[in-house]
Short mmCIF file of C-alpha atoms in Angstrom, two decimals:
data_model
loop_
_atom_site.label_atom_id
_atom_site.label_comp_id
_atom_site.label_asym_id
_atom_site.label_seq_id
_atom_site.Cartn_x
_atom_site.Cartn_y
_atom_site.Cartn_z
CA UNK A 1 -32.76 -4.14 -18.90
CA UNK A 2 -33.00 -0.49 -20.48
CA UNK A 3 -30.02 -0.95 -22.76
CA UNK A 4 -26.48 -1.18 -22.23
CA UNK A 5 -24.02 1.73 -21.93
CA UNK A 6 -20.43 2.98 -22.60
CA UNK A 7 -18.53 5.56 -20.82
CA UNK A 8 -15.60 7.09 -22.64
CA UNK A 9 -13.07 9.12 -20.70
CA UNK A 10 -12.58 12.31 -22.36
CA UNK A 11 -9.93 13.82 -20.19
CA UNK A 12 -7.61 12.97 -17.45
CA UNK A 13 -4.82 10.45 -17.07
CA UNK A 14 -7.26 7.82 -18.38
CA UNK A 15 -8.26 9.70 -21.31
CA UNK A 16 -8.96 7.69 -24.58
CA UNK A 17 -10.34 4.61 -22.40
CA UNK A 18 -13.73 3.20 -22.90
CA UNK A 19 -15.69 1.19 -20.43
CA UNK A 20 -18.70 -1.23 -21.01
CA UNK A 21 -21.40 -1.77 -18.59
CA UNK A 22 -24.27 -4.07 -18.48
CA UNK A 23 -25.87 -3.11 -14.88
CA UNK A 24 -28.55 -1.08 -13.21
CA UNK A 25 -26.18 0.91 -10.83
CA UNK A 26 -22.53 2.36 -11.77
CA UNK A 27 -20.51 3.67 -8.97
CA UNK A 28 -17.78 5.85 -9.78
CA UNK A 29 -14.65 7.25 -7.52
CA UNK A 30 -10.83 7.24 -7.08
CA UNK A 31 -10.57 3.83 -5.35
CA UNK A 32 -10.67 0.16 -6.42
CA UNK A 33 -12.47 -1.26 -3.51
CA UNK A 34 -16.00 0.47 -3.68
CA UNK A 35 -16.29 1.49 -7.35
CA UNK A 36 -17.42 0.08 -10.72
CA UNK A 37 -15.40 2.73 -12.64
CA UNK A 38 -12.02 3.75 -11.26
CA UNK A 39 -11.06 7.33 -12.00
CA UNK A 40 -7.40 7.82 -11.26
CA UNK A 41 -7.08 11.56 -10.55
CA UNK A 42 -6.62 13.74 -7.55
CA UNK A 43 -9.69 15.97 -8.34
CA UNK A 44 -12.01 12.63 -7.92
CA UNK A 45 -13.46 11.84 -4.41
CA UNK A 46 -13.01 8.07 -3.43
CA UNK A 47 -16.92 7.65 -3.85
CA UNK A 48 -17.55 10.61 -6.11
CA UNK A 49 -20.85 9.83 -8.21
CA UNK A 50 -23.05 7.11 -9.74
CA UNK A 51 -25.29 6.43 -12.60
CA UNK A 52 -28.48 4.45 -11.72
CA UNK A 53 -31.35 3.23 -13.85
CA UNK A 54 -34.83 3.98 -13.24
CA UNK A 55 -37.42 2.24 -15.57
CA UNK A 56 -35.91 2.76 -19.02
CA UNK A 57 -33.79 5.96 -18.05
CA UNK A 58 -30.36 6.26 -16.58
CA UNK A 59 -29.90 9.12 -14.04
CA UNK A 60 -26.48 10.79 -12.68
CA UNK A 61 -26.18 11.35 -8.86
CA UNK A 62 -23.41 12.99 -7.20
CA UNK A 63 -22.28 11.37 -3.91
CA UNK A 64 -21.49 14.61 -1.93
CA UNK A 65 -18.05 14.83 -3.59
CA UNK A 66 -15.47 17.54 -2.71
CA UNK A 67 -15.04 18.80 -6.22
CA UNK A 68 -18.67 18.05 -7.54
CA UNK A 69 -20.25 16.54 -10.75
CA UNK A 70 -21.41 18.92 -13.56
CA UNK A 71 -23.71 18.30 -16.33
CA UNK A 72 -24.51 20.84 -19.14
CA UNK A 73 -22.81 23.50 -16.93
CA UNK A 74 -24.78 22.91 -13.81
CA UNK A 75 -23.25 21.29 -10.74
CA UNK A 76 -25.57 18.64 -9.22
CA UNK A 77 -26.69 19.19 -5.76
CA UNK A 78 -26.51 16.79 -3.00
CA UNK A 79 -28.45 13.50 -3.89
CA UNK A 80 -29.99 15.18 -6.69
CA UNK A 81 -30.52 13.01 -9.79
CA UNK A 82 -30.34 14.43 -13.43
CA UNK A 83 -31.39 12.33 -16.49
CA UNK A 84 -28.65 11.39 -19.03
CA UNK A 85 -29.29 11.52 -22.76
CA UNK A 86 -27.41 9.97 -25.53
CA UNK A 87 -24.13 11.78 -26.03
CA UNK A 88 -24.07 13.65 -22.94
CA UNK A 89 -20.80 14.71 -21.58
CA UNK A 90 -20.33 15.22 -17.64
CA UNK A 91 -17.70 16.30 -15.43
CA UNK A 92 -16.47 14.39 -12.24
CA UNK A 93 -14.00 16.47 -10.57
CA UNK A 94 -11.95 17.75 -13.65
CA UNK A 95 -12.52 14.60 -15.84
CA UNK A 96 -14.73 14.55 -18.51
CA UNK A 97 -16.87 11.41 -19.50
CA UNK A 98 -19.17 10.78 -22.34
CA UNK A 99 -22.36 8.74 -21.92
CA UNK A 100 -23.52 6.43 -24.77
CA UNK A 101 -26.44 3.71 -24.57
CA UNK A 102 -27.32 0.69 -26.80
CA UNK A 103 -30.87 -0.04 -26.80
CA UNK A 104 -31.64 -3.70 -26.16
CA UNK A 105 -32.80 -4.36 -29.68
CA UNK A 106 -29.21 -3.85 -30.96
CA UNK A 107 -26.48 -6.95 -30.41
CA UNK A 108 -24.60 -6.35 -27.32
CA UNK A 109 -21.30 -7.16 -29.29
CA UNK A 110 -22.05 -3.78 -31.10
CA UNK A 111 -20.45 -0.40 -30.19
CA UNK A 112 -22.54 2.63 -30.37
CA UNK A 113 -22.77 4.04 -33.86
CA UNK A 114 -21.82 7.61 -34.48
CA UNK A 115 -25.77 8.26 -34.59
CA UNK A 116 -26.19 6.77 -31.19
CA UNK A 117 -23.45 8.42 -29.52
CA UNK A 118 -23.65 11.69 -30.94
CA UNK A 119 -21.44 14.81 -30.60
CA UNK A 120 -22.25 16.63 -27.45
CA UNK A 121 -24.30 19.53 -28.34
CA UNK A 122 -25.40 22.05 -25.70
CA UNK A 123 -28.38 23.33 -28.05
CA UNK A 124 -29.65 19.48 -28.55
CA UNK A 125 -29.48 19.96 -32.29
CA UNK A 126 -27.48 17.83 -34.61
CA UNK A 127 -25.97 19.27 -37.85
CA UNK A 128 -25.99 17.01 -40.84
CA UNK A 129 -22.47 18.48 -41.94
CA UNK A 130 -20.81 18.04 -38.72
CA UNK A 131 -22.14 14.38 -38.61
CA UNK A 132 -20.54 13.76 -42.02
CA UNK A 133 -17.24 15.22 -40.98
CA UNK A 134 -17.39 13.65 -37.44
CA UNK A 135 -18.03 10.26 -38.98
CA UNK A 136 -14.69 10.18 -40.64
CA UNK A 137 -12.90 11.40 -37.67
CA UNK A 138 -14.83 8.78 -35.55
CA UNK A 139 -13.56 6.00 -37.87
CA UNK A 140 -10.01 6.93 -37.39
CA UNK A 141 -10.23 7.45 -33.61
CA UNK A 142 -11.97 4.13 -33.11
CA UNK A 143 -9.00 2.17 -34.35
CA UNK A 144 -6.90 3.67 -31.68
CA UNK A 145 -9.43 3.33 -28.67
CA UNK A 146 -8.01 1.30 -25.62
CA UNK A 147 -10.93 -0.83 -24.15
CA UNK A 148 -10.59 -1.47 -20.58
CA UNK A 149 -12.59 -3.97 -18.52
CA UNK A 150 -13.40 -4.29 -14.79
CA UNK A 151 -13.46 -7.93 -13.47
CA UNK A 152 -16.36 -10.04 -14.35
CA UNK A 153 -17.21 -7.85 -17.69
CA UNK A 154 -17.54 -9.29 -21.03
CA UNK A 155 -15.25 -7.95 -23.75
CA UNK A 156 -17.41 -6.45 -26.70
CA UNK A 157 -15.86 -6.39 -30.31
CA UNK A 158 -16.42 -2.73 -31.79
CA UNK A 159 -18.67 -2.73 -34.92
CA UNK A 160 -15.87 -1.23 -36.97
CA UNK A 161 -12.56 -1.91 -35.29
CA UNK A 162 -10.17 -4.64 -36.72
CA UNK A 163 -8.18 -6.39 -33.93
CA UNK A 164 -4.19 -5.61 -34.01
CA UNK A 165 -1.58 -8.20 -33.31
CA UNK A 166 -0.96 -6.35 -29.99
CA UNK A 167 -4.29 -7.44 -29.04
CA UNK A 168 -3.75 -11.31 -28.97
CA UNK A 169 -3.69 -12.52 -25.49
CA UNK A 170 -0.53 -14.41 -24.42
CA UNK A 171 -0.66 -16.98 -21.61
CA UNK A 172 1.67 -16.84 -18.68
CA UNK A 173 4.27 -17.86 -18.29
CA UNK A 174 5.93 -15.89 -21.11
CA UNK A 175 9.68 -15.68 -21.65
CA UNK A 176 10.00 -13.97 -24.95
CA UNK A 177 10.15 -10.18 -25.68
CA UNK A 178 7.18 -8.24 -26.29
CA UNK A 179 6.71 -4.58 -27.32
CA UNK A 180 8.86 -2.44 -29.82
CA UNK A 181 12.25 -4.09 -29.31
CA UNK A 182 15.41 -4.23 -31.45
CA UNK A 183 15.41 -8.04 -30.79
CA UNK A 184 12.34 -10.06 -30.43
CA UNK A 185 8.75 -9.32 -30.99
CA UNK A 186 8.20 -5.94 -32.86
CA UNK A 187 4.52 -6.53 -33.75
CA UNK A 188 3.14 -5.01 -30.49
CA UNK A 189 4.26 -1.44 -30.58
CA UNK A 190 1.45 -0.22 -28.09
CA UNK A 191 0.69 -3.06 -25.94
CA UNK A 192 1.03 -6.47 -24.75
CA UNK A 193 -1.87 -8.46 -23.32
CA UNK A 194 -1.15 -11.38 -20.91
CA UNK A 195 -3.63 -13.81 -19.13
CA UNK A 196 -3.38 -16.13 -16.26
CA UNK A 197 -5.81 -18.25 -14.13
CA UNK A 198 -5.42 -17.45 -10.38
CA UNK A 199 -4.88 -20.07 -7.83
CA UNK A 200 -5.17 -18.06 -4.84
CA UNK A 201 -5.85 -14.18 -3.88
CA UNK A 202 -2.08 -13.45 -3.05
CA UNK A 203 -0.32 -13.07 -6.22
CA UNK A 204 3.09 -11.51 -7.39
CA UNK A 205 3.93 -10.67 -11.08
CA UNK A 206 7.48 -11.20 -11.98
CA UNK A 207 8.88 -9.68 -15.16
CA UNK A 208 11.63 -7.89 -16.70
CA UNK A 209 11.34 -4.54 -18.74
CA UNK A 210 13.41 -2.10 -20.97
CA UNK A 211 13.70 1.14 -22.73
CA UNK A 212 11.32 3.11 -20.41
CA UNK A 213 12.78 6.37 -20.10
CA UNK A 214 10.02 8.51 -18.80
CA UNK A 215 7.68 7.89 -15.74
CA UNK A 216 4.35 6.72 -16.94
CA UNK A 217 5.35 5.72 -20.45
CA UNK A 218 4.10 2.30 -19.85
CA UNK A 219 1.32 1.32 -17.43
CA UNK A 220 0.20 -1.92 -16.18
CA UNK A 221 -3.64 -2.69 -16.09
CA UNK A 222 -5.19 -5.70 -14.21
CA UNK A 223 -8.64 -6.52 -15.49
CA UNK A 224 -9.19 -3.09 -16.85
CA UNK A 225 -7.83 -1.13 -13.77
CA UNK A 226 -4.54 0.67 -13.80
CA UNK A 227 -2.13 -0.78 -10.97
CA UNK A 228 1.02 0.63 -11.68
CA UNK A 229 3.52 2.35 -13.97
CA UNK A 230 6.34 0.43 -15.15
CA UNK A 231 9.70 1.69 -13.37
CA UNK A 232 12.35 3.34 -15.48
CA UNK A 233 14.78 1.06 -17.39
CA UNK A 234 16.52 3.46 -19.83
CA UNK A 235 19.70 1.74 -21.27
CA UNK A 236 19.03 -1.71 -20.57
CA UNK A 237 16.93 -4.60 -19.56
CA UNK A 238 15.74 -4.24 -15.89
CA UNK A 239 15.30 -7.70 -14.54
CA UNK A 240 13.75 -9.29 -11.57
CA UNK A 241 10.86 -6.70 -11.13
CA UNK A 242 8.33 -7.90 -8.62
CA UNK A 243 4.61 -6.52 -8.54
CA UNK A 244 2.22 -7.51 -5.96
CA UNK A 245 -1.27 -7.67 -7.73
CA UNK A 246 -4.15 -6.01 -5.94
CA UNK A 247 -6.24 -8.77 -4.34
CA UNK A 248 -9.53 -7.18 -4.93
CA UNK A 249 -9.06 -7.03 -8.64
CA UNK A 250 -8.15 -10.75 -9.06
CA UNK A 251 -10.70 -13.07 -10.19
CA UNK A 252 -10.26 -16.39 -8.18
CA UNK A 253 -10.47 -19.44 -10.49
CA UNK A 254 -11.07 -17.54 -13.50
CA UNK A 255 -9.14 -15.99 -16.23
CA UNK A 256 -7.24 -12.56 -15.43
CA UNK A 257 -5.93 -10.19 -18.04
CA UNK A 258 -2.78 -8.35 -17.54
CA UNK A 259 -1.96 -5.37 -20.07
CA UNK A 260 1.22 -3.48 -20.54
CA UNK A 261 0.21 -0.47 -22.39
CA UNK A 262 2.78 2.33 -23.94
CA UNK A 263 0.58 5.20 -23.62
CA UNK A 264 2.89 6.92 -26.37
CA UNK A 265 2.63 4.46 -28.91
CA UNK A 266 0.93 4.72 -31.39
CA UNK A 267 1.31 7.24 -33.00
CA UNK A 268 4.87 7.37 -31.62
CA UNK A 269 7.35 4.72 -31.88
CA UNK A 270 8.97 4.52 -28.59
CA UNK A 271 11.18 1.47 -28.01
CA UNK A 272 10.23 -0.44 -25.08
CA UNK A 273 9.69 -4.15 -24.05
CA UNK A 274 8.75 -6.75 -21.36
CA UNK A 275 9.94 -10.25 -21.01
CA UNK A 276 10.31 -13.16 -18.68
CA UNK A 277 6.73 -12.69 -17.30
CA UNK A 278 5.18 -15.29 -14.58
CA UNK A 279 3.04 -15.09 -11.74
CA UNK A 280 3.86 -16.57 -8.43
CA UNK A 281 1.14 -17.64 -5.85
CA UNK A 282 1.66 -17.45 -2.27
CA UNK A 283 -0.04 -20.31 -0.32
CA UNK A 284 -2.90 -19.28 1.70
CA UNK A 285 -2.52 -18.74 5.48
CA UNK A 286 -4.87 -19.91 7.98
CA UNK A 287 -7.12 -16.98 9.29
CA UNK A 288 -5.64 -15.36 12.25
CA UNK A 289 -7.12 -11.85 13.04
CA UNK A 290 -5.11 -11.01 16.19
CA UNK A 291 -1.90 -11.74 14.39
CA UNK A 292 -2.90 -9.76 11.30
CA UNK A 293 -3.54 -6.96 13.52
CA UNK A 294 -0.20 -7.30 15.36
CA UNK A 295 1.66 -7.46 11.94
CA UNK A 296 -0.51 -4.24 11.00
CA UNK A 297 0.31 -2.40 13.96
CA UNK A 298 4.09 -2.77 13.42
CA UNK A 299 3.80 -1.83 9.88
CA UNK A 300 2.08 1.34 11.12
CA UNK A 301 4.76 2.11 13.72
CA UNK A 302 7.58 1.64 11.08
CA UNK A 303 5.77 3.95 8.86
CA UNK A 304 5.49 6.48 11.49
CA UNK A 305 9.38 6.02 12.30
CA UNK A 306 10.48 6.55 8.39
CA UNK A 307 12.01 9.70 9.26
CA UNK A 308 14.12 7.83 11.68
CA UNK A 309 15.54 5.45 9.25
CA UNK A 310 14.54 5.40 5.58
CA UNK A 311 14.46 1.69 5.58
CA UNK A 312 11.29 1.55 7.77
CA UNK A 313 9.34 2.77 4.91
CA UNK A 314 10.33 -0.50 2.89
CA UNK A 315 9.88 -2.70 6.12
CA UNK A 316 6.44 -1.31 6.59
CA UNK A 317 5.11 -2.81 3.44
CA UNK A 318 6.63 -6.23 4.33
CA UNK A 319 4.40 -5.99 7.50
CA UNK A 320 1.39 -4.85 5.68
CA UNK A 321 1.57 -7.45 3.25
CA UNK A 322 2.06 -10.07 5.95
CA UNK A 323 -1.00 -8.64 7.85
CA UNK A 324 -3.16 -9.30 4.55
CA UNK A 325 -1.91 -12.95 4.05
CA UNK A 326 -3.02 -13.52 7.61
CA UNK A 327 -6.46 -12.08 7.12
CA UNK A 328 -7.04 -13.12 3.53
CA UNK A 329 -8.84 -16.53 4.49
CA UNK A 330 -11.14 -15.09 7.24
CA UNK A 331 -14.85 -15.05 6.79
CA UNK A 332 -16.36 -12.68 6.94
CA UNK A 333 -13.55 -10.51 5.88
CA UNK A 334 -12.28 -8.19 8.70
CA UNK A 335 -12.38 -4.45 8.38
CA UNK A 336 -8.54 -4.51 8.89
CA UNK A 337 -7.90 -6.52 5.66
CA UNK A 338 -9.24 -3.36 3.50
CA UNK A 339 -7.23 -1.18 5.92
CA UNK A 340 -4.15 -3.30 5.49
CA UNK A 341 -4.56 -3.40 1.68
CA UNK A 342 -5.04 0.53 1.38
CA UNK A 343 -2.01 1.09 3.43
CA UNK A 344 0.13 -1.26 1.46
CA UNK A 345 -0.74 0.17 -1.90
CA UNK A 346 -0.26 3.74 -0.54
CA UNK A 347 3.20 2.96 1.09
CA UNK A 348 4.41 0.90 -1.96
CA UNK A 349 3.50 3.80 -4.38
CA UNK A 350 5.34 6.23 -2.11
CA UNK A 351 8.54 4.01 -2.32
CA UNK A 352 7.92 3.75 -6.18
CA UNK A 353 7.84 7.59 -6.33
CA UNK A 354 10.92 8.13 -4.18
CA UNK A 355 12.85 5.52 -6.34
CA UNK A 356 12.10 7.33 -9.67
CA UNK A 357 12.92 10.69 -7.93
CA UNK A 358 16.48 9.32 -6.94
CA UNK A 359 17.07 7.69 -10.23
CA UNK A 360 16.18 10.85 -11.96
CA UNK A 361 18.47 12.79 -9.73
CA UNK A 362 21.26 10.35 -10.26
CA UNK A 363 20.97 10.72 -14.01
CA UNK A 364 20.77 14.52 -13.82
CA UNK A 365 23.86 14.74 -11.48
CA UNK A 366 25.75 12.44 -13.54
CA UNK A 367 25.21 14.60 -16.55
CA UNK A 368 26.12 17.72 -14.92
CA UNK A 369 29.32 15.93 -13.70
CA UNK A 370 28.22 16.19 -10.01
CA UNK A 371 29.38 12.76 -9.11
CA UNK A 372 29.26 13.20 -5.43
CA UNK A 373 25.50 14.06 -5.59
CA UNK A 374 25.00 11.32 -8.10
CA UNK A 375 26.63 8.84 -5.63
CA UNK A 376 24.50 10.16 -2.62
CA UNK A 377 21.29 9.56 -4.66
CA UNK A 378 22.28 5.83 -5.15
CA UNK A 379 22.92 5.66 -1.29
CA UNK A 380 19.52 7.01 -0.77
CA UNK A 381 18.22 4.13 -2.96
CA UNK A 382 20.13 1.55 -1.11
CA UNK A 383 18.94 2.84 2.20
CA UNK A 384 15.61 2.81 1.13
CA UNK A 385 15.51 -0.73 -0.12
CA UNK A 386 17.72 -2.72 2.31
CA UNK A 387 16.81 -6.15 0.96
CA UNK A 388 19.51 -7.10 -1.40
CA UNK A 389 17.20 -9.29 -3.60
CA UNK A 390 15.04 -6.31 -4.53
CA UNK A 391 15.61 -5.19 -8.03
CA UNK A 392 16.09 -1.59 -6.78
CA UNK A 393 18.78 -2.41 -4.43
CA UNK A 394 20.40 -4.42 -7.22
CA UNK A 395 20.08 -1.33 -9.47
CA UNK A 396 21.48 1.02 -7.05
CA UNK A 397 24.62 -1.46 -6.51
CA UNK A 398 25.12 -1.62 -10.55
CA UNK A 399 25.14 1.94 -11.06
CA UNK A 400 27.29 2.65 -8.06
CA UNK A 401 29.99 0.02 -9.60
CA UNK A 402 29.44 1.82 -13.14
CA UNK A 403 30.16 5.24 -11.42
CA UNK A 404 33.23 4.06 -9.58
CA UNK A 405 34.45 2.39 -12.50
CA UNK A 406 34.17 5.61 -14.54
CA UNK A 407 35.69 7.85 -11.96
CA UNK A 408 38.72 5.30 -11.69
CA UNK A 409 39.31 5.75 -15.39
CA UNK A 410 38.05 2.39 -16.20
CA UNK A 411 35.04 3.69 -18.12
#
């Protein structure tokens, strides 16, 4: 090998994350299925760019992306390969990424030093004064750096960073409170890291959360890839949450890492918490491609008829999930499996966004004393999630009872 590399996200929704790679080719894009580095931003194409090794050098190549790949102010042409130097920053869509390299003679457990990583300088010159000042800033920032890994990658211990309590891995199931809560564990203000061994590819995460008052405040990462935002839970614990984990990201028979990361802490001190975490494994189903196709088609029909009845959106996700389970054991994997997973993830994300919008609309209407509009928002949630076991159905029922009691003078 010609050394190992770090890619540090400098801008966009994943800003501050650092990724370690020990391989010859690194693909970058918006989807988790085909890429080593997943960039969760609308400006990034599904297959956007890649880094390839040739002899002892690494080269950047654009993959005919929509918004292009730029290095040193120049947009790369189709299939053009441009050599990357230490500390180079390049742009993928609107996201900036810094390239750093560790030579083979260095220990793989060491992160790039300030001299190796360097500050980006279009003139190619490094100024001694800036290095001295930058070194102090670098030491401070490194302590706050979030390290995110892809499945199968080994965690590297930075040369300077001292691990915090929040970085300790907690095996599942875990019933205690974790986060920054009035009662329970206050030693994890910014993140809580959990681990589990997967028994099958179909896995659901069950958990409760509280203190989440803004969308995207706490994110969930599975083996280094963001998979969801934690739902809103402003004034109470939200119990009974269920999150299907992405099958492609799960390491079967090996250790998997789940991270709940409060992106506002530190330096802030937002109150938040998670508890009662466990994973549930669905028994594998025998391969049946025809049944999988039938279930997938039902899901597609329901999705296309979502305007006829809002509950069809929720029902569509159930059929996509069943289609996945019927194709999961097939070898080789049928193309339909990837399609079903993609549709399930997209439609579930659509449902989550609608739920957040209706919850925020309810709170806004209640604060403005527009109680009819508040009640309408809760009815919309109940229609979206007809399953009474679903936590969102339960939450709409709880808030409706609270609103009714308030309007009747019971408060």
